GROMACS .gro file of N, CA and C in nm:
model
  510
    1MET      N    1   0.095  -0.103   0.002
    1MET     CA    2   0.058   0.001  -0.009
    1MET      C    3   0.088   0.128  -0.002
    2ARG      N    4  -0.070   0.246  -0.043
    2ARG     CA    5   0.100   0.306  -0.034
    2ARG      C    6   0.036   0.481   0.101
    3ASN      N    7   0.126   0.516   0.111
    3ASN     CA    8   0.129   0.629   0.230
    3ASN      C    9   0.108   0.733   0.170
    4ILE      N   10   0.018   0.885   0.282
    4ILE     CA   11  -0.013   0.925   0.163
    4ILE      C   12   0.053   1.058   0.258
    5THR      N   13   0.105   1.151   0.206
    5THR     CA   14   0.140   1.270   0.227
    5THR      C   15   0.007   1.387   0.129
    6PHE      N   16  -0.052   1.446   0.214
    6PHE     CA   17  -0.103   1.582   0.146
    6PHE      C   18   0.021   1.684   0.180
    7ALA      N   19  -0.041   1.810   0.063
    7ALA     CA   20   0.093   1.900   0.050
    7ALA      C   21   0.054   2.001  -0.027
    8VAL      N   22  -0.020   2.142  -0.003
    8VAL     CA   23  -0.098   2.256  -0.112
    8VAL      C   24   0.056   2.301  -0.054
    9LEU      N   25   0.026   2.382  -0.209
    9LEU     CA   26   0.178   2.457  -0.260
    9LEU      C   27   0.120   2.618  -0.141
   10CYS      N   28   0.001   2.627  -0.282
   10CYS     CA   29  -0.048   2.729  -0.253
   10CYS      C   30  -0.204   2.752  -0.283
   11GLY      N   31  -0.251   2.719  -0.176
   11GLY     CA   32  -0.396   2.777  -0.148
   11GLY      C   33  -0.404   2.651  -0.279
   12PHE      N   34  -0.592   2.632  -0.271
   12PHE     CA   35  -0.621   2.582  -0.429
   12PHE      C   36  -0.478   2.560  -0.507
   13SER      N   37  -0.449   2.599  -0.583
   13SER     CA   38  -0.371   2.574  -0.633
   13SER      C   39  -0.252   2.507  -0.724
   14SER      N   40  -0.211   2.397  -0.565
   14SER     CA   41  -0.158   2.326  -0.647
   14SER      C   42  -0.095   2.223  -0.527
   15LEU      N   43  -0.126   2.140  -0.583
   15LEU     CA   44  -0.131   2.013  -0.479
   15LEU      C   45  -0.066   1.902  -0.481
   16ALA      N   46  -0.002   1.833  -0.405
   16ALA     CA   47   0.075   1.718  -0.450
   16ALA      C   48   0.080   1.598  -0.338
   17LEU      N   49   0.067   1.516  -0.354
   17LEU     CA   50   0.070   1.329  -0.308
   17LEU      C   51   0.168   1.360  -0.303
   18ALA      N   52   0.265   1.331  -0.241
   18ALA     CA   53   0.425   1.250  -0.194
   18ALA      C   54   0.411   1.109  -0.149
   19HIS      N   55   0.505   1.013  -0.091
   19HIS     CA   56   0.550   0.888  -0.112
   19HIS      C   57   0.610   0.891   0.048
   20GLY      N   58   0.575   0.825   0.175
   20GLY     CA   59   0.713   0.796   0.266
   20GLY      C   60   0.654   0.732   0.287
   21SER      N   61   0.709   0.627   0.450
   21SER     CA   62   0.728   0.567   0.495
   21SER      C   63   0.626   0.640   0.627
   22HIS      N   64   0.707   0.788   0.707
   22HIS     CA   65   0.686   0.858   0.827
   22HIS      C   66   0.697   0.907   0.791
   23HIS      N   67   0.626   1.046   0.919
   23HIS     CA   68   0.590   1.168   0.913
   23HIS      C   69   0.715   1.201   0.864
   24GLN      N   70   0.823   1.347   0.813
   24GLN     CA   71   0.884   1.390   0.850
   24GLN      C   72   0.902   1.613   0.851
   25ALA      N   73   1.013   1.623   0.931
   25ALA     CA   74   0.906   1.791   0.936
   25ALA      C   75   0.939   1.847   0.800
   26SER      N   76   1.081   1.768   0.707
   26SER     CA   77   1.068   1.854   0.545
   26SER      C   78   1.024   1.746   0.494
   27HIS      N   79   0.958   1.753   0.367
   27HIS     CA   80   0.910   1.630   0.249
   27HIS      C   81   0.958   1.708   0.145
   28GLN      N   82   1.090   1.685   0.162
   28GLN     CA   83   1.217   1.740   0.003
   28GLN      C   84   1.260   1.582  -0.002
   29HIS      N   85   1.241   1.508   0.093
   29HIS     CA   86   1.312   1.378   0.032
   29HIS      C   87   1.171   1.251   0.015
   30HIS      N   88   1.108   1.335  -0.087
   30HIS     CA   89   0.935   1.259  -0.104
   30HIS      C   90   0.915   1.217  -0.239
   31GLU      N   91   0.964   1.181  -0.322
   31GLU     CA   92   0.810   1.247  -0.496
   31GLU      C   93   0.686   1.284  -0.446
   32ILE      N   94   0.744   1.398  -0.548
   32ILE     CA   95   0.609   1.482  -0.512
   32ILE      C   96   0.496   1.467  -0.655
   33LYS      N   97   0.387   1.464  -0.680
   33LYS     CA   98   0.301   1.385  -0.768
   33LYS      C   99   0.162   1.471  -0.752
   34ASP      N  100   0.179   1.670  -0.865
   34ASP     CA  101   0.081   1.745  -0.831
   34ASP      C  102   0.006   1.690  -0.912
   35TYR      N  103  -0.133   1.709  -0.820
   35TYR     CA  104  -0.292   1.700  -0.805
   35TYR      C  105  -0.345   1.792  -0.870
   36SER      N  106  -0.249   1.930  -0.833
   36SER     CA  107  -0.364   2.058  -0.889
   36SER      C  108  -0.475   2.040  -1.036
   37ALA      N  109  -0.434   1.984  -1.100
   37ALA     CA  110  -0.530   1.985  -1.270
   37ALA      C  111  -0.643   1.864  -1.207
   38GLN      N  112  -0.645   1.764  -1.119
   38GLN     CA  113  -0.713   1.677  -1.115
   38GLN      C  114  -0.819   1.759  -0.989
   39LEU      N  115  -0.773   1.794  -0.911
   39LEU     CA  116  -0.861   1.845  -0.877
   39LEU      C  117  -0.940   1.979  -0.866
   40ALA      N  118  -0.912   2.076  -0.966
   40ALA     CA  119  -0.948   2.170  -1.030
   40ALA      C  120  -1.062   2.123  -1.174
   41ALA      N  121  -1.040   1.989  -1.211
   41ALA     CA  122  -1.115   1.944  -1.312
   41ALA      C  123  -1.195   1.909  -1.232
   42ALA      N  124  -1.229   1.795  -1.162
   42ALA     CA  125  -1.271   1.755  -1.093
   42ALA      C  126  -1.449   1.805  -1.027
   43LYS      N  127  -1.569   1.715  -1.082
   43LYS     CA  128  -1.672   1.743  -1.057
   43LYS      C  129  -1.731   1.727  -0.903
   44PRO      N  130  -1.790   1.769  -0.813
   44PRO     CA  131  -1.855   1.788  -0.717
   44PRO      C  132  -1.891   1.559  -0.670
   45ALA      N  133  -1.889   1.581  -0.542
   45ALA     CA  134  -1.932   1.384  -0.500
   45ALA      C  135  -2.092   1.423  -0.501
   46SER      N  136  -2.154   1.331  -0.584
   46SER     CA  137  -2.335   1.366  -0.562
   46SER      C  138  -2.305   1.309  -0.429
   47GLU      N  139  -2.242   1.109  -0.388
   47GLU     CA  140  -2.304   1.036  -0.315
   47GLU      C  141  -2.171   1.060  -0.224
   48VAL      N  142  -2.081   1.117  -0.167
   48VAL     CA  143  -1.982   1.184  -0.051
   48VAL      C  144  -2.111   1.286   0.019
   49ARG      N  145  -2.030   1.220   0.139
   49ARG     CA  146  -2.117   1.339   0.274
   49ARG      C  147  -2.045   1.411   0.312
   50VAL      N  148  -1.965   1.500   0.412
   50VAL     CA  149  -1.827   1.482   0.450
   50VAL      C  150  -1.899   1.629   0.587
   51GLU      N  151  -1.893   1.608   0.736
   51GLU     CA  152  -2.005   1.695   0.798
   51GLU      C  153  -1.882   1.623   0.958
   52GLN      N  154  -1.968   1.759   1.071
   52GLN     CA  155  -1.858   1.764   1.164
   52GLN      C  156  -1.695   1.838   1.135
   53CYS      N  157  -1.665   1.889   1.037
   53CYS     CA  158  -1.516   1.867   1.047
   53CYS      C  159  -1.447   2.005   1.104
   54TRP      N  160  -1.388   1.998   1.197
   54TRP     CA  161  -1.306   2.020   1.280
   54TRP      C  162  -1.148   2.059   1.313
   55VAL      N  163  -1.138   2.185   1.329
   55VAL     CA  164  -0.950   2.140   1.429
   55VAL      C  165  -0.917   2.210   1.484
   56ARG      N  166  -0.819   2.123   1.604
   56ARG     CA  167  -0.780   2.145   1.673
   56ARG      C  168  -0.668   2.209   1.688
   57LEU      N  169  -0.662   2.405   1.668
   57LEU     CA  170  -0.534   2.530   1.674
   57LEU      C  171  -0.484   2.453   1.812
   58LEU      N  172  -0.389   2.472   1.716
   58LEU     CA  173  -0.178   2.513   1.761
   58LEU      C  174  -0.088   2.601   1.760
   59PRO      N  175  -0.021   2.617   1.812
   59PRO     CA  176   0.041   2.764   1.754
   59PRO      C  177   0.118   2.716   1.653
   60SER      N  178   0.171   2.787   1.634
   60SER     CA  179   0.211   2.805   1.455
   60SER      C  180   0.319   2.701   1.378
   61THR      N  181   0.451   2.716   1.498
   61THR     CA  182   0.504   2.665   1.535
   61THR      C  183   0.522   2.438   1.501
   62VAL      N  184   0.396   2.403   1.525
   62VAL     CA  185   0.354   2.264   1.579
   62VAL      C  186   0.207   2.238   1.458
   63PRO      N  187   0.249   2.123   1.429
   63PRO     CA  188   0.049   2.149   1.380
   63PRO      C  189  -0.064   2.093   1.438
   64SER      N  190  -0.086   2.127   1.410
   64SER     CA  191  -0.303   2.158   1.440
   64SER      C  192  -0.352   2.022   1.400
   65ALA      N  193  -0.442   1.986   1.424
   65ALA     CA  194  -0.491   1.826   1.444
   65ALA      C  195  -0.661   1.854   1.331
   66GLY      N  196  -0.685   1.742   1.213
   66GLY     CA  197  -0.875   1.846   1.184
   66GLY      C  198  -0.916   1.678   1.174
   67TYR      N  199  -1.055   1.638   1.223
   67TYR     CA  200  -1.137   1.592   1.254
   67TYR      C  201  -1.275   1.600   1.165
   68PHE      N  202  -1.296   1.467   1.116
   68PHE     CA  203  -1.473   1.513   0.984
   68PHE      C  204  -1.478   1.314   1.015
   69ILE      N  205  -1.633   1.377   0.911
   69ILE     CA  206  -1.670   1.216   0.955
   69ILE      C  207  -1.666   1.248   0.736
   70ILE      N  208  -1.620   1.105   0.722
   70ILE     CA  209  -1.699   1.087   0.556
   70ILE      C  210  -1.810   0.974   0.538
   71HIS      N  211  -1.921   1.020   0.441
   71HIS     CA  212  -2.056   0.949   0.448
   71HIS      C  213  -2.014   0.852   0.292
   72ASN      N  214  -2.000   0.726   0.248
   72ASN     CA  215  -2.020   0.725   0.150
   72ASN      C  216  -2.091   0.646   0.069
   73ASP      N  217  -2.247   0.689   0.019
   73ASP     CA  218  -2.363   0.693   0.043
   73ASP      C  219  -2.368   0.646  -0.120
   74SER      N  220  -2.232   0.655  -0.182
   74SER     CA  221  -2.299   0.577  -0.346
   74SER      C  222  -2.282   0.395  -0.298
   75ASN      N  223  -2.275   0.289  -0.379
   75ASN     CA  224  -2.204   0.136  -0.471
   75ASN      C  225  -2.137   0.084  -0.459
   76GLU      N  226  -2.066   0.192  -0.502
   76GLU     CA  227  -1.883   0.155  -0.546
   76GLU      C  228  -1.773   0.207  -0.393
   77ASP      N  229  -1.696   0.138  -0.349
   77ASP     CA  230  -1.553   0.174  -0.270
   77ASP      C  231  -1.513   0.289  -0.344
   78LEU      N  232  -1.471   0.383  -0.190
   78LEU     CA  233  -1.428   0.555  -0.258
   78LEU      C  234  -1.258   0.559  -0.182
   79GLU      N  235  -1.217   0.615  -0.266
   79GLU     CA  236  -1.071   0.585  -0.243
   79GLU      C  237  -1.062   0.721  -0.229
   80LEU      N  238  -0.961   0.845  -0.122
   80LEU     CA  239  -0.964   0.936  -0.081
   80LEU      C  240  -0.850   0.975  -0.187
   81ILE      N  241  -0.734   1.059  -0.231
   81ILE     CA  242  -0.625   1.053  -0.280
   81ILE      C  243  -0.530   1.161  -0.241
   82ALA      N  244  -0.660   1.269  -0.233
   82ALA     CA  245  -0.618   1.416  -0.218
   82ALA      C  246  -0.687   1.470  -0.123
   83GLY      N  247  -0.597   1.632  -0.073
   83GLY     CA  248  -0.711   1.728   0.032
   83GLY      C  249  -0.607   1.812   0.064
   84ALA      N  250  -0.684   1.939  -0.040
   84ALA     CA  251  -0.631   2.093  -0.031
   84ALA      C  252  -0.728   2.205   0.110
   85THR      N  253  -0.618   2.269   0.110
   85THR     CA  254  -0.699   2.426   0.171
   85THR      C  255  -0.597   2.528   0.181
   86PRO      N  256  -0.693   2.611   0.162
   86PRO     CA  257  -0.581   2.791   0.096
   86PRO      C  258  -0.508   2.836   0.214
   87SER      N  259  -0.626   2.745   0.398
   87SER     CA  260  -0.509   2.804   0.556
   87SER      C  261  -0.379   2.751   0.604
   88TYR      N  262  -0.301   2.685   0.513
   88TYR     CA  263  -0.230   2.583   0.581
   88TYR      C  264  -0.130   2.524   0.410
   89ALA      N  265   0.011   2.549   0.462
   89ALA     CA  266   0.121   2.468   0.317
   89ALA      C  267   0.060   2.334   0.286
   90HIS      N  268   0.088   2.273   0.413
   90HIS     CA  269   0.060   2.148   0.405
   90HIS      C  270  -0.049   2.037   0.468
   91VAL      N  271  -0.082   1.991   0.401
   91VAL     CA  272  -0.266   1.832   0.465
   91VAL      C  273  -0.204   1.712   0.466
   92MET      N  274  -0.169   1.651   0.591
   92MET     CA  275  -0.120   1.555   0.575
   92MET      C  276  -0.267   1.467   0.633
   93LEU      N  277  -0.237   1.308   0.570
   93LEU     CA  278  -0.365   1.225   0.697
   93LEU      C  279  -0.222   1.137   0.732
   94HIS      N  280  -0.316   1.096   0.901
   94HIS     CA  281  -0.181   1.004   0.996
   94HIS      C  282  -0.348   0.918   1.047
   95GLU      N  283  -0.277   0.854   1.113
   95GLU     CA  284  -0.347   0.724   1.182
   95GLU      C  285  -0.209   0.721   1.309
   96THR      N  286  -0.279   0.764   1.435
   96THR     CA  287  -0.264   0.690   1.549
   96THR      C  288  -0.218   0.559   1.536
   97ILE      N  289  -0.177   0.495   1.626
   97ILE     CA  290  -0.146   0.331   1.668
   97ILE      C  291  -0.033   0.317   1.762
   98GLU      N  292  -0.066   0.187   1.783
   98GLU     CA  293  -0.010   0.185   1.905
   98GLU      C  294   0.065   0.087   1.891
   99GLU      N  295   0.223   0.071   1.921
   99GLU     CA  296   0.343   0.024   1.921
   99GLU      C  297   0.407  -0.019   2.012
  100ASP      N  298   0.433  -0.114   2.011
  100ASP     CA  299   0.522  -0.101   2.185
  100ASP      C  300   0.466  -0.055   2.276
  101GLY      N  301   0.295  -0.061   2.342
  101GLY     CA  302   0.285   0.041   2.410
  101GLY      C  303   0.305   0.172   2.411
  102MET      N  304   0.259   0.245   2.294
  102MET     CA  305   0.322   0.382   2.321
  102MET      C  306   0.234   0.426   2.184
  103ALA      N  307   0.159   0.478   2.203
  103ALA     CA  308   0.046   0.577   2.093
  103ALA      C  309   0.188   0.636   1.976
  104LYS      N  310   0.180   0.636   1.837
  104LYS     CA  311   0.203   0.728   1.730
  104LYS      C  312   0.192   0.746   1.595
  105MET      N  313   0.195   0.812   1.585
  105MET     CA  314   0.139   0.864   1.413
  105MET      C  315   0.242   0.790   1.308
  106VAL      N  316   0.168   0.717   1.255
  106VAL     CA  317   0.186   0.723   1.130
  106VAL      C  318   0.085   0.749   1.007
  107MET      N  319   0.213   0.754   0.872
  107MET     CA  320   0.137   0.749   0.767
  107MET      C  321   0.030   0.700   0.730
  108ALA      N  322  -0.166   0.773   0.673
  108ALA     CA  323  -0.212   0.611   0.647
  108ALA      C  324  -0.213   0.597   0.497
  109ASP      N  325  -0.245   0.455   0.551
  109ASP     CA  326  -0.199   0.396   0.441
  109ASP      C  327  -0.238   0.344   0.341
  110GLU      N  328  -0.436   0.387   0.363
  110GLU     CA  329  -0.492   0.372   0.293
  110GLU      C  330  -0.640   0.404   0.374
  111MET      N  331  -0.681   0.529   0.286
  111MET     CA  332  -0.791   0.553   0.230
  111MET      C  333  -0.948   0.589   0.117
  112VAL      N  334  -0.940   0.478   0.159
  112VAL     CA  335  -1.113   0.390   0.134
  112VAL      C  336  -1.170   0.377   0.164
  113ILE      N  337  -1.253   0.405   0.102
  113ILE     CA  338  -1.470   0.438   0.237
  113ILE      C  339  -1.558   0.336   0.162
  114PRO      N  340  -1.586   0.216   0.190
  114PRO     CA  341  -1.616   0.129   0.172
  114PRO      C  342  -1.754   0.185   0.125
  115ALA      N  343  -1.862   0.114   0.013
  115ALA     CA  344  -1.936   0.195  -0.011
  115ALA      C  345  -2.050   0.130   0.098
  116LYS      N  346  -2.156   0.222   0.095
  116LYS     CA  347  -2.293   0.225   0.169
  116LYS      C  348  -2.156   0.266   0.302
  117SER      N  349  -2.034   0.280   0.343
  117SER     CA  350  -1.980   0.314   0.465
  117SER      C  351  -1.992   0.445   0.490
  118THR      N  352  -1.898   0.409   0.653
  118THR     CA  353  -1.872   0.602   0.748
  118THR      C  354  -1.732   0.516   0.745
  119ILE      N  355  -1.637   0.670   0.763
  119ILE     CA  356  -1.500   0.647   0.843
  119ILE      C  357  -1.510   0.764   0.913
  120GLU      N  358  -1.505   0.750   1.003
  120GLU     CA  359  -1.463   0.911   1.174
  120GLU      C  360  -1.310   0.914   1.152
  121PHE      N  361  -1.278   1.019   1.107
  121PHE     CA  362  -1.087   1.130   1.137
  121PHE      C  363  -1.136   1.136   1.290
  122LYS      N  364  -1.078   1.116   1.393
  122LYS     CA  365  -1.172   1.118   1.535
  122LYS      C  366  -0.969   1.129   1.631
  123PRO      N  367  -0.973   1.222   1.709
  123PRO     CA  368  -0.863   1.204   1.814
  123PRO      C  369  -0.858   1.033   1.881
  124GLY      N  370  -0.724   1.024   1.842
  124GLY     CA  371  -0.669   0.890   1.894
  124GLY      C  372  -0.675   0.769   1.733
  125GLY      N  373  -0.733   0.862   1.640
  125GLY     CA  374  -0.742   0.741   1.562
  125GLY      C  375  -0.650   0.794   1.360
  126LEU      N  376  -0.750   0.830   1.277
  126LEU     CA  377  -0.735   0.856   1.192
  126LEU      C  378  -0.815   1.051   1.178
  127HIS      N  379  -0.656   1.125   1.139
  127HIS     CA  380  -0.645   1.274   1.138
  127HIS      C  381  -0.505   1.273   1.030
  128ALA      N  382  -0.646   1.477   1.035
  128ALA     CA  383  -0.560   1.569   0.962
  128ALA      C  384  -0.452   1.592   1.008
  129MET      N  385  -0.296   1.598   1.009
  129MET     CA  386  -0.239   1.760   1.033
  129MET      C  387  -0.225   1.796   0.925
  130PHE      N  388  -0.217   1.932   1.024
  130PHE     CA  389  -0.218   2.088   0.919
  130PHE      C  390  -0.085   2.156   0.929
  131GLU      N  391   0.013   2.179   0.868
  131GLU     CA  392   0.115   2.251   0.892
  131GLU      C  393   0.170   2.383   0.854
  132GLN      N  394   0.223   2.437   0.889
  132GLN     CA  395   0.209   2.558   0.789
  132GLN      C  396   0.154   2.730   0.772
  133PRO      N  397   0.091   2.746   0.780
  133PRO     CA  398  -0.058   2.876   0.836
  133PRO      C  399  -0.020   2.981   0.758
  134THR      N  400  -0.078   2.960   0.649
  134THR     CA  401  -0.029   3.040   0.520
  134THR      C  402  -0.106   3.195   0.562
  135HIS      N  403  -0.205   3.192   0.708
  135HIS     CA  404  -0.249   3.291   0.756
  135HIS      C  405  -0.247   3.314   0.909
  136ASN      N  406  -0.296   3.463   0.887
  136ASN     CA  407  -0.356   3.426   1.120
  136ASN      C  408  -0.509   3.292   1.107
  137ILE      N  409  -0.480   3.207   1.186
  137ILE     CA  410  -0.573   3.128   1.179
  137ILE      C  411  -0.672   3.187   1.345
  138GLU      N  412  -0.814   3.172   1.389
  138GLU     CA  413  -0.815   3.242   1.523
  138GLU      C  414  -0.950   3.146   1.488
  139LEU      N  415  -0.963   3.124   1.645
  139LEU     CA  416  -1.074   3.045   1.685
  139LEU      C  417  -1.184   3.102   1.626
  140GLY      N  418  -1.268   2.954   1.581
  140GLY     CA  419  -1.398   3.048   1.573
  140GLY      C  420  -1.447   3.054   1.419
  141GLN      N  421  -1.309   3.030   1.403
  141GLN     CA  422  -1.347   3.069   1.222
  141GLN      C  423  -1.376   2.984   1.224
  142THR      N  424  -1.398   2.998   1.037
  142THR     CA  425  -1.467   2.770   0.957
  142THR      C  426  -1.322   2.841   0.899
  143MET      N  427  -1.263   2.718   0.844
  143MET     CA  428  -1.215   2.694   0.737
  143MET      C  429  -1.233   2.682   0.626
  144GLU      N  430  -1.182   2.673   0.515
  144GLU     CA  431  -1.238   2.593   0.379
  144GLU      C  432  -1.074   2.457   0.341
  145MET      N  433  -1.164   2.325   0.259
  145MET     CA  434  -1.115   2.272   0.302
  145MET      C  435  -1.222   2.152   0.143
  146GLU      N  436  -1.096   2.099   0.094
  146GLU     CA  437  -1.142   2.033  -0.039
  146GLU      C  438  -1.056   1.887  -0.079
  147LEU      N  439  -1.173   1.768  -0.051
  147LEU     CA  440  -1.112   1.622  -0.030
  147LEU      C  441  -1.079   1.533  -0.204
  148LEU      N  442  -0.996   1.534  -0.233
  148LEU     CA  443  -0.990   1.481  -0.385
  148LEU      C  444  -1.028   1.329  -0.356
  149PHE      N  445  -1.109   1.249  -0.418
  149PHE     CA  446  -1.191   1.137  -0.461
  149PHE      C  447  -1.039   1.070  -0.611
  150ALA      N  448  -1.022   0.897  -0.594
  150ALA     CA  449  -1.032   0.826  -0.706
  150ALA      C  450  -1.138   0.835  -0.855
  151ASN      N  451  -1.202   0.844  -0.830
  151ASN     CA  452  -1.311   0.858  -0.869
  151ASN      C  453  -1.344   1.013  -0.991
  152GLN      N  454  -1.203   1.096  -0.924
  152GLN     CA  455  -1.214   1.234  -1.072
  152GLN      C  456  -1.340   1.322  -0.893
  153GLN      N  457  -1.377   1.282  -0.829
  153GLN     CA  458  -1.448   1.393  -0.808
  153GLN      C  459  -1.399   1.445  -0.633
  154LYS      N  460  -1.533   1.607  -0.664
  154LYS     CA  461  -1.447   1.618  -0.496
  154LYS      C  462  -1.566   1.677  -0.363
  155VAL      N  463  -1.588   1.698  -0.297
  155VAL     CA  464  -1.579   1.780  -0.149
  155VAL      C  465  -1.497   1.888  -0.114
  156ALA      N  466  -1.616   1.966  -0.079
  156ALA     CA  467  -1.588   2.138  -0.047
  156ALA      C  468  -1.691   2.114   0.062
  157ILE      N  469  -1.577   2.180   0.194
  157ILE     CA  470  -1.599   2.155   0.348
  157ILE      C  471  -1.614   2.311   0.384
  158HIS      N  472  -1.676   2.255   0.469
  158HIS     CA  473  -1.608   2.437   0.615
  158HIS      C  474  -1.618   2.325   0.766
  159CYS      N  475  -1.487   2.343   0.854
  159CYS     CA  476  -1.397   2.356   0.896
  159CYS      C  477  -1.377   2.452   1.021
  160LYS      N  478  -1.530   2.406   1.123
  160LYS     CA  479  -1.451   2.461   1.259
  160LYS      C  480  -1.339   2.516   1.363
  161VAL      N  481  -1.288   2.600   1.309
  161VAL     CA  482  -1.146   2.609   1.421
  161VAL      C  483  -1.162   2.610   1.543
  162ASN      N  484  -1.223   2.511   1.644
  162ASN     CA  485  -1.205   2.497   1.818
  162ASN      C  486  -1.031   2.479   1.845
  163PRO      N  487  -1.038   2.545   2.024
  163PRO     CA  488  -0.911   2.512   2.099
  163PRO      C  489  -0.857   2.417   2.074
  164ALA      N  490  -0.807   2.430   2.167
  164ALA     CA  491  -0.600   2.326   2.120
  164ALA      C  492  -0.709   2.159   2.233
  165ASN      N  493  -0.716   2.249   2.404
  165ASN     CA  494  -0.818   2.140   2.447
  165ASN      C  495  -0.916   2.122   2.391
  166ALA      N  496  -0.959   2.108   2.265
  166ALA     CA  497  -1.143   2.038   2.230
  166ALA      C  498  -1.140   1.934   2.227
  167ARG      N  499  -1.258   1.781   2.251
  167ARG     CA  500  -1.183   1.669   2.210
  167ARG      C  501  -1.301   1.599   2.132
  168SER      N  502  -1.392   1.710   2.098
  168SER     CA  503  -1.457   1.705   1.943
  168SER      C  504  -1.567   1.838   1.907
  169TYR      N  505  -1.622   1.817   1.796
  169TYR     CA  506  -1.620   1.910   1.736
  169TYR      C  507  -1.750   2.031   1.766
  170GLU      N  508  -1.818   1.974   1.873
  170GLU     CA  509  -1.894   2.066   1.998
  170GLU      C  510  -1.700   2.219   2.070
   0.00000   0.00000   0.00000
């Protein structure tokens, strides 16, 4: 399986996918594939819903985390391949796993939402990591994000910006 790193170079205008086995502060060692053309050409997904998107805002020197619920209402499995936000330079999908009794974050290997199923990105599990804010982000704001799927469809969502100690959407 491939490991996925999402990077937005200039808002929605440039999106890259890099392969690597572990999150690193610098992504320069990864092969980068630009998905900006696919994202621009993608049609709005009619059978995908994303709800309760929220971001746990941390100081700009450390990554913030994002959580949401994806519903695949179609009769086909759906693969998430990229994401973009104008609010951060890099967006990566991670999973928290337990290894040798310690929790650690690893790149999410597979982002398949089975037909007629739901995947929840939540604290302690799957989550998006946002690095290098592109502007001042404040509590209570909403942050735009797009998710791109392998079937050339996309979903535009708004994420609520919550404080660092938040544990849920509310």
